[in-house]
CSV table of C-alpha atoms in Angstrom, one decimal:
chain,number,residue,atom,x,y,z
A,1396,MET,CA,128.7,158.4,83.5
A,1397,ALA,CA,125.1,157.3,83.4
A,1398,ALA,CA,125.9,154.8,80.7
A,1399,ASN,CA,128.6,153.4,82.8
A,1400,LEU,CA,126.2,153.1,85.7
A,1401,ILE,CA,123.7,151.3,83.5
A,1402,SER,CA,126.4,149.0,82.2
A,1403,ILE,CA,127.5,148.2,85.7
A,1404,GLY,CA,123.9,147.5,86.7
A,1405,ILE,CA,123.2,145.2,84.0
A,1406,THR,CA,126.5,143.2,84.6
A,1407,ALA,CA,125.6,143.0,88.3
A,1408,ILE,CA,122.2,141.7,87.6
A,1409,ILE,CA,123.5,139.0,85.1
A,1410,THR,CA,126.2,138.1,87.6
A,1411,LEU,CA,123.6,137.8,90.4
A,1412,ASN,CA,121.2,135.7,88.1
A,1413,ILE,CA,124.1,133.3,87.3
A,1414,PHE,CA,125.0,132.9,91.0
A,1415,LEU,CA,121.5,132.4,92.0
A,1416,ALA,CA,121.1,129.7,89.3
A,1417,ILE,CA,124.0,127.9,90.6
A,1418,VAL,CA,123.2,128.1,94.3
A,1419,LEU,CA,119.4,127.9,94.3
A,1420,ILE,CA,118.8,125.3,91.4
A,1421,PHE,CA,121.7,123.1,90.8
A,1422,LEU,CA,122.6,122.6,94.5
A,1423,GLU,CA,119.0,121.4,95.2
A,1424,ARG,CA,119.5,118.6,92.7
A,1425,ARG,CA,116.3,118.9,90.9
A,1426,ASP,CA,115.2,117.0,87.9
A,1427,ALA,CA,116.7,118.2,84.5
A,1428,SER,CA,113.3,119.5,83.2
A,1429,SER,CA,112.5,121.6,86.2
A,1430,THR,CA,116.1,122.9,86.3
A,1431,TRP,CA,115.9,124.2,82.7
A,1432,ALA,CA,112.4,125.6,83.2
A,1433,TRP,CA,113.6,127.7,86.1
A,1434,LEU,CA,116.8,128.7,84.2
A,1435,MET,CA,114.6,130.0,81.4
A,1436,VAL,CA,112.5,132.1,83.9
A,1437,LEU,CA,115.8,133.5,85.5
A,1438,PHE,CA,117.2,134.3,82.1
A,1439,PHE,CA,114.1,136.0,80.5
A,1440,ILE,CA,112.9,137.7,83.8
A,1441,PRO,CA,116.0,138.6,85.8
A,1442,VAL,CA,115.2,139.9,89.2
A,1443,MET,CA,111.4,139.2,88.9
A,1444,GLY,CA,112.4,135.5,88.1
A,1445,PHE,CA,114.4,135.4,91.3
A,1446,LEU,CA,111.3,136.6,93.3
A,1447,LEU,CA,109.2,134.1,91.6
A,1448,TYR,CA,111.7,131.4,92.5
A,1449,LEU,CA,111.7,132.4,96.1
A,1450,LEU,CA,107.8,132.2,96.2
A,1451,LEU,CA,107.3,129.2,94.0
A,1452,GLY,CA,110.6,127.3,93.4
A,1453,ARG,CA,112.0,126.5,96.8
A,1454,GLN,CA,112.0,123.0,98.1
A,1455,LEU,CA,110.0,122.1,101.2
A,1456,ARG,CA,111.8,120.9,104.2
A,1457,LYS,CA,110.3,117.4,104.8
A,1458,LYS,CA,111.4,116.4,108.3
A,1459,HIS,CA,108.6,115.8,110.8
A,1460,LEU,CA,105.9,117.6,108.9
A,1461,PHE,CA,103.1,115.1,109.8
A,1462,ARG,CA,103.2,113.3,113.2
A,1463,TRP,CA,100.7,111.7,115.3
A,1464,GLU,CA,101.2,109.3,118.1
A,1465,GLY,CA,97.7,107.8,118.0
A,1466,ARG,CA,98.4,105.7,114.8
A,1467,SER,CA,99.8,102.9,117.1
A,1468,ARG,CA,96.7,103.2,119.4
A,1469,ILE,CA,94.3,102.3,116.6
A,1470,GLY,CA,96.5,99.5,115.3
A,1471,ILE,CA,97.5,100.9,112.0
A,1472,ASP,CA,101.3,100.3,112.2
A,1473,ASN,CA,100.5,96.5,113.3
A,1474,LEU,CA,98.0,96.2,110.6
A,1475,ILE,CA,100.4,97.5,107.9
A,1476,ASP,CA,103.2,95.2,109.2
A,1477,TYR,CA,100.6,92.3,109.1
A,1478,GLN,CA,99.4,93.0,105.7
A,1479,ILE,CA,102.9,93.4,104.2
A,1480,GLU,CA,104.0,90.1,105.8
A,1481,ALA,CA,100.9,88.1,104.8
A,1482,ILE,CA,101.2,89.3,101.1
A,1483,GLU,CA,104.8,88.4,101.0
A,1484,GLU,CA,104.2,85.1,102.3
A,1485,GLY,CA,101.1,84.4,100.2
A,1486,THR,CA,98.8,84.0,103.2
A,1487,PHE,CA,96.8,87.1,102.9
A,1488,GLU,CA,93.1,86.6,102.6
A,1489,PHE,CA,91.6,88.5,99.6
A,1490,ARG,CA,87.9,88.4,100.0
A,1491,LEU,CA,87.4,89.0,96.1
A,1492,GLU,CA,89.4,88.0,93.2
A,1493,ASP,CA,89.0,91.5,91.8
A,1494,THR,CA,91.3,92.6,94.8
A,1495,HIS,CA,93.7,89.6,94.4
A,1496,ALA,CA,94.4,90.5,90.9
A,1497,PHE,CA,96.1,93.7,92.1
A,1498,LYS,CA,98.1,92.3,95.0
A,1499,ASP,CA,101.3,93.9,93.6
A,1500,MET,CA,99.9,97.3,93.5
A,1501,ILE,CA,98.4,96.9,96.9
A,1502,TYR,CA,101.7,95.8,98.4
A,1503,MET,CA,103.5,98.8,96.8
A,1504,GLN,CA,101.0,101.2,98.4
A,1505,LEU,CA,101.3,99.4,101.6
A,1506,ARG,CA,105.2,99.6,101.8
A,1507,ASN,CA,105.6,103.0,100.5
A,1508,ASN,CA,102.5,104.9,101.7
A,1509,HIS,CA,101.2,102.8,104.6
A,1510,ALA,CA,97.9,102.5,102.8
A,1511,VAL,CA,96.1,99.7,104.6
A,1512,LEU,CA,93.8,97.8,102.4
A,1513,THR,CA,90.1,97.5,103.6
A,1514,GLN,CA,87.6,95.1,101.9
A,1515,ASP,CA,84.3,95.9,103.5
A,1516,ASN,CA,83.3,99.2,102.2
A,1517,ALA,CA,80.2,100.5,100.5
A,1518,LEU,CA,80.5,103.4,98.1
A,1519,THR,CA,78.2,105.9,96.5
A,1520,ILE,CA,79.4,107.8,93.4
A,1521,PHE,CA,78.5,111.4,92.9
A,1522,ASN,CA,79.1,113.2,89.5
A,1523,ASP,CA,76.8,116.1,90.2
A,1524,GLY,CA,77.3,118.8,92.7
A,1525,GLU,CA,73.6,119.3,93.8
A,1526,LYS,CA,73.4,115.6,94.6
A,1527,LYS,CA,76.7,115.3,96.4
A,1528,PHE,CA,76.1,118.4,98.6
A,1529,ALA,CA,72.5,117.2,99.2
A,1530,ALA,CA,73.9,113.9,100.6
A,1531,LEU,CA,76.6,115.8,102.5
A,1532,LEU,CA,74.2,118.1,104.2
A,1533,ALA,CA,71.9,115.4,105.1
A,1534,ASP,CA,74.9,113.4,106.7
A,1535,LEU,CA,76.0,116.4,108.6
A,1536,GLU,CA,72.4,116.9,110.1
A,1537,LEU,CA,72.5,113.3,111.4
A,1538,ALA,CA,76.0,113.9,113.2
A,1539,LYS,CA,76.0,112.8,116.8
A,1540,ASP,CA,79.7,113.0,118.1
A,1541,HIS,CA,81.9,114.9,115.8
A,1542,ILE,CA,82.3,116.5,112.3
A,1543,HIS,CA,85.9,116.7,110.6
A,1544,ILE,CA,85.7,118.7,107.4
A,1545,GLN,CA,88.5,119.7,105.2
A,1546,TYR,CA,88.5,121.4,101.8
A,1547,TYR,CA,91.2,123.2,99.6
A,1548,ILE,CA,88.4,125.7,98.6
A,1549,PHE,CA,85.8,126.8,101.1
A,1550,ARG,CA,83.7,129.8,100.3
A,1551,LEU,CA,81.1,131.3,102.5
A,1552,ASP,CA,78.8,131.9,99.6
A,1553,GLY,CA,75.4,130.4,99.1
A,1554,LEU,CA,76.5,126.7,99.3
A,1555,GLY,CA,79.2,127.4,101.9
A,1556,SER,CA,76.9,129.4,104.2
A,1557,ARG,CA,74.4,126.5,104.1
A,1558,ILE,CA,77.0,124.1,105.2
A,1559,TYR,CA,78.3,126.5,107.8
A,1560,ASP,CA,74.8,127.0,109.3
A,1561,VAL,CA,74.7,123.2,109.8
A,1562,LEU,CA,77.9,123.2,111.4
A,1563,VAL,CA,77.0,125.9,113.9
A,1564,ARG,CA,73.7,124.2,114.6
A,1565,LYS,CA,75.5,120.9,115.3
A,1566,ALA,CA,78.0,122.6,117.6
A,1567,LYS,CA,75.2,124.1,119.6
A,1568,GLN,CA,73.9,120.4,120.0
A,1569,GLY,CA,77.3,119.3,121.4
A,1570,VAL,CA,78.8,117.9,118.3
A,1571,LYS,CA,82.5,118.6,118.1
A,1572,VAL,CA,83.2,120.4,114.8
A,1573,ARG,CA,86.5,120.9,113.2
A,1574,LEU,CA,87.0,122.7,109.8
A,1575,LEU,CA,90.4,122.9,107.9
A,1576,PHE,CA,90.9,124.9,104.9
A,1577,ASP,CA,93.9,125.7,102.7
A,1578,ASP,CA,95.1,129.3,103.1
A,1579,MET,CA,95.8,129.9,99.5
A,1580,GLY,CA,92.8,128.0,98.1
A,1581,SER,CA,90.6,129.9,100.4
A,1582,ARG,CA,92.5,133.2,100.4
A,1583,SER,CA,89.6,135.2,101.1
A,1584,LEU,CA,88.8,133.4,104.4
A,1585,ARG,CA,90.0,134.1,107.9
A,1586,LYS,CA,89.5,132.3,111.1
A,1587,LYS,CA,87.6,135.3,112.4
A,1588,HIS,CA,84.9,134.5,109.8
A,1589,PHE,CA,83.8,131.5,111.7
A,1590,LYS,CA,83.3,133.3,115.2
A,1591,ASP,CA,79.8,131.9,115.6
A,1592,LEU,CA,81.3,128.4,115.4
A,1593,THR,CA,84.4,129.0,117.5
A,1594,ASP,CA,82.3,130.7,120.2
A,1595,LEU,CA,80.4,127.3,120.4
A,1596,GLY,CA,83.6,125.4,120.9
A,1597,GLY,CA,84.2,124.6,117.2
A,1598,GLU,CA,87.7,124.8,115.9
A,1599,VAL,CA,89.0,126.2,112.6
A,1600,GLU,CA,92.5,126.1,111.2
A,1601,ALA,CA,94.2,127.2,108.1
A,1602,PHE,CA,96.8,125.1,106.4
A,1603,PHE,CA,100.3,126.7,105.7
A,1604,PRO,CA,98.9,130.3,106.4
A,1605,SER,CA,100.7,133.4,105.3
A,1606,ILE,CA,103.1,135.2,107.6
A,1607,MET,CA,101.7,138.5,106.5
A,1608,PRO,CA,99.2,139.6,103.9
A,1609,LEU,CA,100.3,138.4,100.3
A,1610,VAL,CA,103.3,137.0,101.6
A,1611,ASN,CA,103.5,133.1,101.9
A,1612,PRO,CA,106.9,131.4,101.6
A,1613,ARG,CA,105.1,128.1,101.2
A,1614,LEU,CA,102.9,129.5,98.3
A,1615,ASN,CA,103.8,126.5,96.2
A,1616,TYR,CA,103.0,123.7,98.7
A,1617,ARG,CA,99.1,123.6,99.1
A,1618,ASN,CA,96.8,121.1,100.7
A,1619,HIS,CA,94.6,120.1,97.9
A,1620,ARG,CA,92.8,117.3,99.8
A,1621,LYS,CA,89.1,117.2,100.3
A,1622,ILE,CA,88.0,115.0,103.1
A,1623,VAL,CA,84.9,114.8,105.4
A,1624,VAL,CA,84.6,112.4,108.3
A,1625,ILE,CA,81.2,112.3,110.3
A,1626,ASP,CA,81.3,110.4,113.6
A,1627,GLY,CA,83.9,108.1,112.2
A,1628,ARG,CA,81.2,106.2,110.2
A,1629,VAL,CA,80.7,108.1,107.0
A,1630,GLY,CA,83.2,109.8,104.8
A,1631,TYR,CA,83.6,111.7,101.7
A,1632,ILE,CA,86.5,112.1,99.2
A,1633,GLY,CA,86.8,113.5,95.6
A,1634,GLY,CA,87.1,116.5,93.5
A,1635,PHE,CA,84.4,118.9,94.8
A,1636,ASN,CA,85.4,121.9,96.8
A,1637,VAL,CA,82.8,124.1,98.6
A,1638,GLY,CA,81.3,127.1,96.5
A,1639,ASP,CA,78.5,128.0,94.3
A,1640,GLU,CA,80.6,127.3,91.2
A,1641,TYR,CA,80.6,123.6,92.1
A,1642,LEU,CA,76.8,123.7,91.8
A,1643,GLY,CA,77.1,125.1,88.2
A,1644,LEU,CA,76.2,128.6,89.2
A,1645,ASP,CA,79.3,130.3,87.8
A,1646,ARG,CA,78.6,131.9,84.3
A,1647,LYS,CA,82.3,131.4,83.2
A,1648,PHE,CA,82.4,127.6,83.9
A,1649,GLY,CA,78.7,126.6,83.6
A,1650,TYR,CA,77.8,123.2,84.7
A,1651,TRP,CA,80.5,121.7,87.0
A,1652,ARG,CA,81.4,118.0,86.2
A,1653,ASP,CA,83.3,116.4,89.0
A,1654,THR,CA,83.4,112.9,90.8
A,1655,HIS,CA,83.2,112.4,94.6
A,1656,LEU,CA,82.7,109.3,96.7
A,1657,ARG,CA,80.7,108.7,99.8
A,1658,ILE,CA,82.3,105.9,101.9
A,1659,GLU,CA,81.1,103.6,104.7
A,1660,GLY,CA,83.2,100.9,106.0
A,1661,SER,CA,86.7,100.4,107.6
A,1662,ALA,CA,88.2,102.8,105.1
A,1663,LEU,CA,87.0,105.4,107.6
A,1664,HIS,CA,89.8,104.7,109.8
A,1665,PRO,CA,92.7,105.6,107.4
A,1666,LEU,CA,90.6,108.5,106.1
A,1667,GLN,CA,90.1,109.8,109.7
A,1668,THR,CA,93.9,109.4,110.3
A,1669,ARG,CA,94.6,111.4,107.3
A,1670,PHE,CA,92.5,114.2,108.6
A,1671,ILE,CA,94.1,114.2,112.0
A,1672,LEU,CA,97.5,114.2,110.5
A,1673,ASP,CA,96.6,117.3,108.4
A,1674,TRP,CA,94.9,119.0,111.3
A,1675,ASN,CA,97.6,118.5,113.7
A,1676,GLN,CA,100.2,119.9,111.3
A,1677,ALA,CA,98.0,123.2,111.0
A,1678,SER,CA,97.0,123.4,114.7
A,1679,ARG,CA,99.3,125.2,117.1
A,1680,ASP,CA,97.6,124.2,120.4
A,1681,LYS,CA,94.7,122.2,119.5
A,1682,ASP,CA,96.1,118.9,118.4
A,1683,ILE,CA,93.7,115.9,118.3
A,1684,GLU,CA,94.7,113.2,120.8
A,1685,TYR,CA,93.7,109.5,120.3
A,1686,SER,CA,90.0,108.7,121.3
A,1687,ASP,CA,87.8,105.7,120.7
A,1688,ARG,CA,85.1,108.2,119.6
A,1689,TYR,CA,87.1,108.8,116.3
A,1690,PHE,CA,87.5,105.2,115.5
A,1691,PRO,CA,84.4,103.2,116.4
A,1692,ALA,CA,83.8,99.8,115.5
A,1693,ILE,CA,82.3,99.7,112.1
A,1694,PRO,CA,79.8,97.1,111.2
A,1695,LEU,CA,80.2,95.2,107.8
A,1696,LYS,CA,78.8,97.6,105.1
A,1697,GLY,CA,79.9,96.2,101.9
A,1698,SER,CA,82.6,94.3,99.9
A,1699,VAL,CA,84.5,97.1,98.0
A,1700,GLY,CA,88.3,96.8,98.5
A,1701,LEU,CA,90.0,100.1,98.6
A,1702,GLN,CA,93.2,101.9,99.9
A,1703,ILE,CA,93.4,105.6,101.0
A,1704,VAL,CA,96.6,106.9,99.3
A,1705,SER,CA,98.0,110.3,100.0
A,1706,SER,CA,101.1,112.0,98.5
A,1707,GLY,CA,102.9,115.2,99.0
A,1708,PRO,CA,106.2,117.1,98.9
A,1709,ASP,CA,106.9,115.7,102.3
A,1710,SER,CA,107.5,112.2,100.9
A,1711,GLU,CA,110.5,110.8,98.9
A,1712,TRP,CA,108.1,109.0,96.7
A,1713,GLU,CA,105.4,110.3,94.3
A,1714,GLN,CA,102.8,107.7,95.8
A,1715,ILE,CA,99.7,108.7,93.8
A,1716,LYS,CA,101.6,109.1,90.6
A,1717,ASN,CA,103.0,105.6,91.2
A,1718,GLY,CA,99.6,104.2,91.7
A,1719,TYR,CA,98.5,105.8,88.3
A,1720,LEU,CA,101.4,104.3,86.5
A,1721,LYS,CA,100.8,100.8,88.1
A,1722,LEU,CA,97.2,100.9,87.0
A,1723,ILE,CA,98.1,101.9,83.4
A,1724,THR,CA,100.9,99.2,83.2
A,1725,MET,CA,98.4,96.6,84.4
A,1726,ALA,CA,95.7,97.4,81.8
A,1727,LYS,CA,94.9,94.7,79.3
A,1728,LYS,CA,91.8,96.2,77.5
A,1729,TYR,CA,91.2,99.9,78.1
A,1730,ILE,CA,92.3,103.0,80.1
A,1731,TYR,CA,89.8,105.7,80.8
A,1732,ILE,CA,91.2,109.0,82.1
A,1733,GLN,CA,89.5,112.2,83.1
A,1734,THR,CA,91.4,115.2,84.3
A,1735,PRO,CA,91.2,119.0,84.0
A,1736,TYR,CA,95.0,119.2,83.6
A,1737,PHE,CA,97.1,116.9,81.7
A,1738,ILE,CA,100.7,117.8,82.0
A,1739,PRO,CA,102.4,114.4,82.4
A,1740,ASP,CA,106.1,113.7,83.2
A,1741,ALA,CA,108.2,111.5,80.8
A,1742,SER,CA,107.4,108.4,82.7
A,1743,PHE,CA,103.6,109.0,82.5
A,1744,MET,CA,103.7,109.9,78.8
A,1745,ASP,CA,105.9,106.8,77.9
A,1746,SER,CA,103.6,104.5,79.9
A,1747,LEU,CA,100.5,105.8,77.8
A,1748,ARG,CA,102.4,105.6,74.6
A,1749,ILE,CA,103.4,102.0,75.2
A,1750,ALA,CA,99.7,101.2,76.0
A,1751,CYS,CA,98.4,102.8,72.9
A,1752,LEU,CA,101.1,101.1,70.8
A,1753,SER,CA,100.1,97.8,72.4
A,1754,GLY,CA,96.6,98.1,71.1
A,1755,ILE,CA,95.1,99.0,74.4
A,1756,ASP,CA,92.1,101.5,74.1
A,1757,VAL,CA,93.4,104.6,75.7
A,1758,ARG,CA,90.8,107.4,76.2
A,1759,ILE,CA,91.6,110.8,77.8
A,1760,MET,CA,89.0,113.6,78.5
A,1761,ILE,CA,89.8,117.1,79.2
A,1762,PRO,CA,87.8,120.3,79.5
A,1763,ASN,CA,86.9,122.5,76.7
A,1764,LYS,CA,87.9,125.7,78.6
A,1765,PRO,CA,90.7,126.8,80.6
A,1766,ASP,CA,90.8,127.9,84.3
A,1767,HIS,CA,94.6,128.3,84.0
A,1768,MET,CA,95.8,129.5,80.5
A,1769,PHE,CA,99.4,128.1,80.4
A,1770,VAL,CA,98.1,124.8,81.9
A,1771,TYR,CA,95.4,124.4,79.2
A,1772,TRP,CA,97.7,124.9,76.3
A,1773,ALA,CA,100.3,122.7,77.8
A,1774,THR,CA,97.6,120.0,78.2
A,1775,TYR,CA,96.5,120.5,74.5
A,1776,SER,CA,100.2,119.9,73.5
A,1777,TYR,CA,100.5,116.7,75.4
A,1778,VAL,CA,97.3,115.2,74.3
A,1779,GLY,CA,98.2,115.9,70.7
A,1780,ASN,CA,101.3,113.8,71.0
A,1781,LEU,CA,99.1,110.8,72.3
A,1782,ILE,CA,96.7,111.1,69.5
A,1783,ARG,CA,99.5,110.3,67.1
A,1784,ALA,CA,100.2,107.3,69.2
A,1785,GLY,CA,96.6,106.1,68.9
A,1786,ALA,CA,94.8,107.4,71.9
A,1787,LYS,CA,91.3,108.9,71.5
A,1788,VAL,CA,90.9,112.4,73.1
A,1789,TYR,CA,87.6,114.0,74.0
A,1790,ILE,CA,86.9,117.5,74.8
A,1791,TYR,CA,84.2,117.9,77.3
A,1792,GLU,CA,81.6,120.4,76.1
A,1793,ASN,CA,78.9,120.4,78.9
A,1794,GLY,CA,80.7,122.9,81.2
A,1795,PHE,CA,83.9,122.4,83.1
A,1796,LEU,CA,85.3,119.0,83.6
A,1797,HIS,CA,87.2,118.8,87.1
A,1798,THR,CA,87.1,115.1,87.5
A,1799,LYS,CA,90.3,113.2,88.5
A,1800,MET,CA,89.6,109.7,87.8
A,1801,ILE,CA,91.3,106.7,86.0
A,1802,VAL,CA,89.4,103.4,85.3
A,1803,VAL,CA,91.2,100.2,84.0
A,1804,ASP,CA,89.5,97.2,82.4
A,1805,ASP,CA,86.2,97.4,84.6
A,1806,GLU,CA,88.5,96.0,87.4
A,1807,ALA,CA,90.1,98.9,89.1
A,1808,SER,CA,90.0,102.7,89.4
A,1809,THR,CA,90.9,105.7,91.4
A,1810,VAL,CA,89.1,108.8,92.3
A,1811,GLY,CA,90.4,111.7,94.4
A,1812,THR,CA,92.2,115.2,94.2
A,1813,ALA,CA,95.3,114.6,92.2
A,1814,ASN,CA,95.5,115.9,88.7
A,1815,ILE,CA,97.9,114.6,86.1
A,1816,ASP,CA,100.6,117.2,86.5
A,1817,VAL,CA,103.8,118.0,88.3
A,1818,ARG,CA,101.9,120.1,90.9
A,1819,SER,CA,99.8,117.2,91.9
A,1820,PHE,CA,102.6,114.7,91.7
A,1821,LYS,CA,105.3,116.6,93.6
A,1822,LEU,CA,104.0,119.9,95.1
A,1823,ASN,CA,100.5,119.6,96.5
A,1824,PHE,CA,99.2,117.5,99.3
A,1825,GLU,CA,96.7,115.1,97.8
A,1826,VAL,CA,94.7,112.0,98.4
A,1827,ASN,CA,92.9,109.5,96.3
A,1828,ALA,CA,90.8,106.3,96.8
A,1829,PHE,CA,92.3,103.4,94.9
A,1830,ILE,CA,89.3,101.0,94.3
A,1831,TYR,CA,89.6,97.2,93.6
A,1832,ASP,CA,86.0,96.4,92.7
A,1833,ARG,CA,84.4,95.5,89.4
A,1834,GLU,CA,81.0,97.0,90.0
A,1835,THR,CA,82.3,100.4,91.1
A,1836,SER,CA,84.9,100.5,88.2
A,1837,HIS,CA,82.1,99.5,85.8
A,1838,GLN,CA,79.9,102.4,87.2
A,1839,LEU,CA,82.7,104.9,86.7
A,1840,ALA,CA,83.4,103.5,83.1
A,1841,GLU,CA,79.8,104.1,82.4
A,1842,LEU,CA,79.9,107.6,83.5
A,1843,PHE,CA,82.9,108.3,81.4
A,1844,GLU,CA,81.0,106.9,78.4
A,1845,GLN,CA,78.0,108.9,79.1
A,1846,ASP,CA,80.4,112.1,79.2
A,1847,MET,CA,81.7,111.1,75.8
A,1848,LEU,CA,78.2,111.8,74.4
A,1849,LEU,CA,78.6,115.4,75.6
A,1850,SER,CA,82.2,115.7,74.1
A,1851,THR,CA,83.9,116.4,70.9
A,1852,GLU,CA,86.6,114.0,69.9
A,1853,LEU,CA,89.8,115.8,69.1
A,1854,THR,CA,90.9,113.8,65.9
A,1855,LYS,CA,94.2,113.9,64.1
A,1856,GLU,CA,92.6,116.0,61.5
A,1857,LEU,CA,91.1,118.6,64.0
A,1858,TYR,CA,94.3,118.8,66.0
A,1859,ALA,CA,96.4,119.4,62.7
A,1860,GLU,CA,94.1,122.4,61.7
A,1861,ARG,CA,95.0,124.5,64.8
A,1862,THR,CA,96.3,127.9,64.1
A,1863,ARG,CA,99.8,129.2,64.3
A,1864,THR,CA,98.9,131.2,67.3
A,1865,ILE,CA,97.7,128.1,69.2
A,1866,LYS,CA,100.9,126.2,68.2
A,1867,MET,CA,103.0,129.1,69.7
A,1868,LYS,CA,101.0,129.0,72.9
A,1869,GLU,CA,101.4,125.2,73.0
A,1870,SER,CA,105.1,125.4,72.6
A,1871,PHE,CA,105.6,128.0,75.2
A,1872,SER,CA,103.3,126.6,77.8
A,1873,ARG,CA,105.1,123.2,77.3
A,1874,LEU,CA,108.5,124.8,78.0
A,1875,LEU,CA,107.0,126.1,81.4
A,1876,SER,CA,105.2,122.8,82.1
A,1877,PRO,CA,107.6,121.5,84.5
A,1878,ILE,CA,106.9,124.3,87.0
A,1879,LEU,CA,103.2,125.0,86.2
């Protein structure tokens, strides 16, 4: 009798698994690699695999996720139409030849991402947490009207408390402060932790919060963006979150190598718009309405051309990935890539292989230690394939490498929040600055080359010497890579 019940139970689980595989995966019309990865999970971990799929595998409903009527008030919609038409007709005024050379890429980002081109920006590059946060704290202290601050991870530790104290102090002075954090990235935070700020009129929101402790049906779709806008005149974008580890104070990771940008210029308008869109999605009853205070006239600050490009599961297109691919395919001399996670899809791998086989100097830098084990070994597997095609791969040894950066030919570059993996390309909400400027791109390339001095090259010989255990870890992790 007991044996019959066990047999019936096993049969029921297998039948349920097959049914779920058909209904939940095939009817969602996923790409083949993701489908096979989820089938493997359901096959090897029945029941638990189904629960994992409910938490991590369900696709996001995209309709009306980000809306804000103020876009038309600041003229962004009209500016987009004008720039598209002018590029199509060949009448657009590119102030620098650096920018004109990438007009096809600029056009693509305009049409598919509404990423307006601004050409009057001044940039400061930070590759060290102490310097970045010292500058940020100084700018926060100078705020007169408003502070908009958004991070995937915001910890109320030493660094976070210093920033929070400034926010509270500025709120006392009448500055409007809004703080947005991701509910999973900052899982230890609750809005109640910011009572001192909210009592003074500051506002705090969590992106895609859990419906109850430990239960979040949108667990897989996180806002990975890091944006700060101060008075509509100074902005920050890049890879640093807020926490002591980003100052190199974590024993596990050691020195934290990242890249962040401070922006002055007209790019503040699209950056502000991005923050407002994210804020209004997270806010239930405190939406930001259009006001001139958020979009002041900005005097000429510099000559750097850039586009603020965002992507996420709310879009049909993978905008940042497409921007990465366009940079790679336009390269004629070299491609430098720094990323903590390198789990590219087939299109990305093919573009880099073709570049290598065409004689282009392709260099990729990854960390020497994992913060996510499966991701790390999958990364190792993919860079191994590119080494065979002629790429040079460097393992950063001076702490943890978290930079998300691509530089091409000393002509164009990108810095932001998007890693080179399926999660950043399809699942997370990301934002990058695409930069069309020789001087800035050259500076970023020089930083890469300085990091090479602190790295070990992973040669063909070294890669061939890896142990059988490492090879097994790579193979298993690569199978899971479409859903990591």
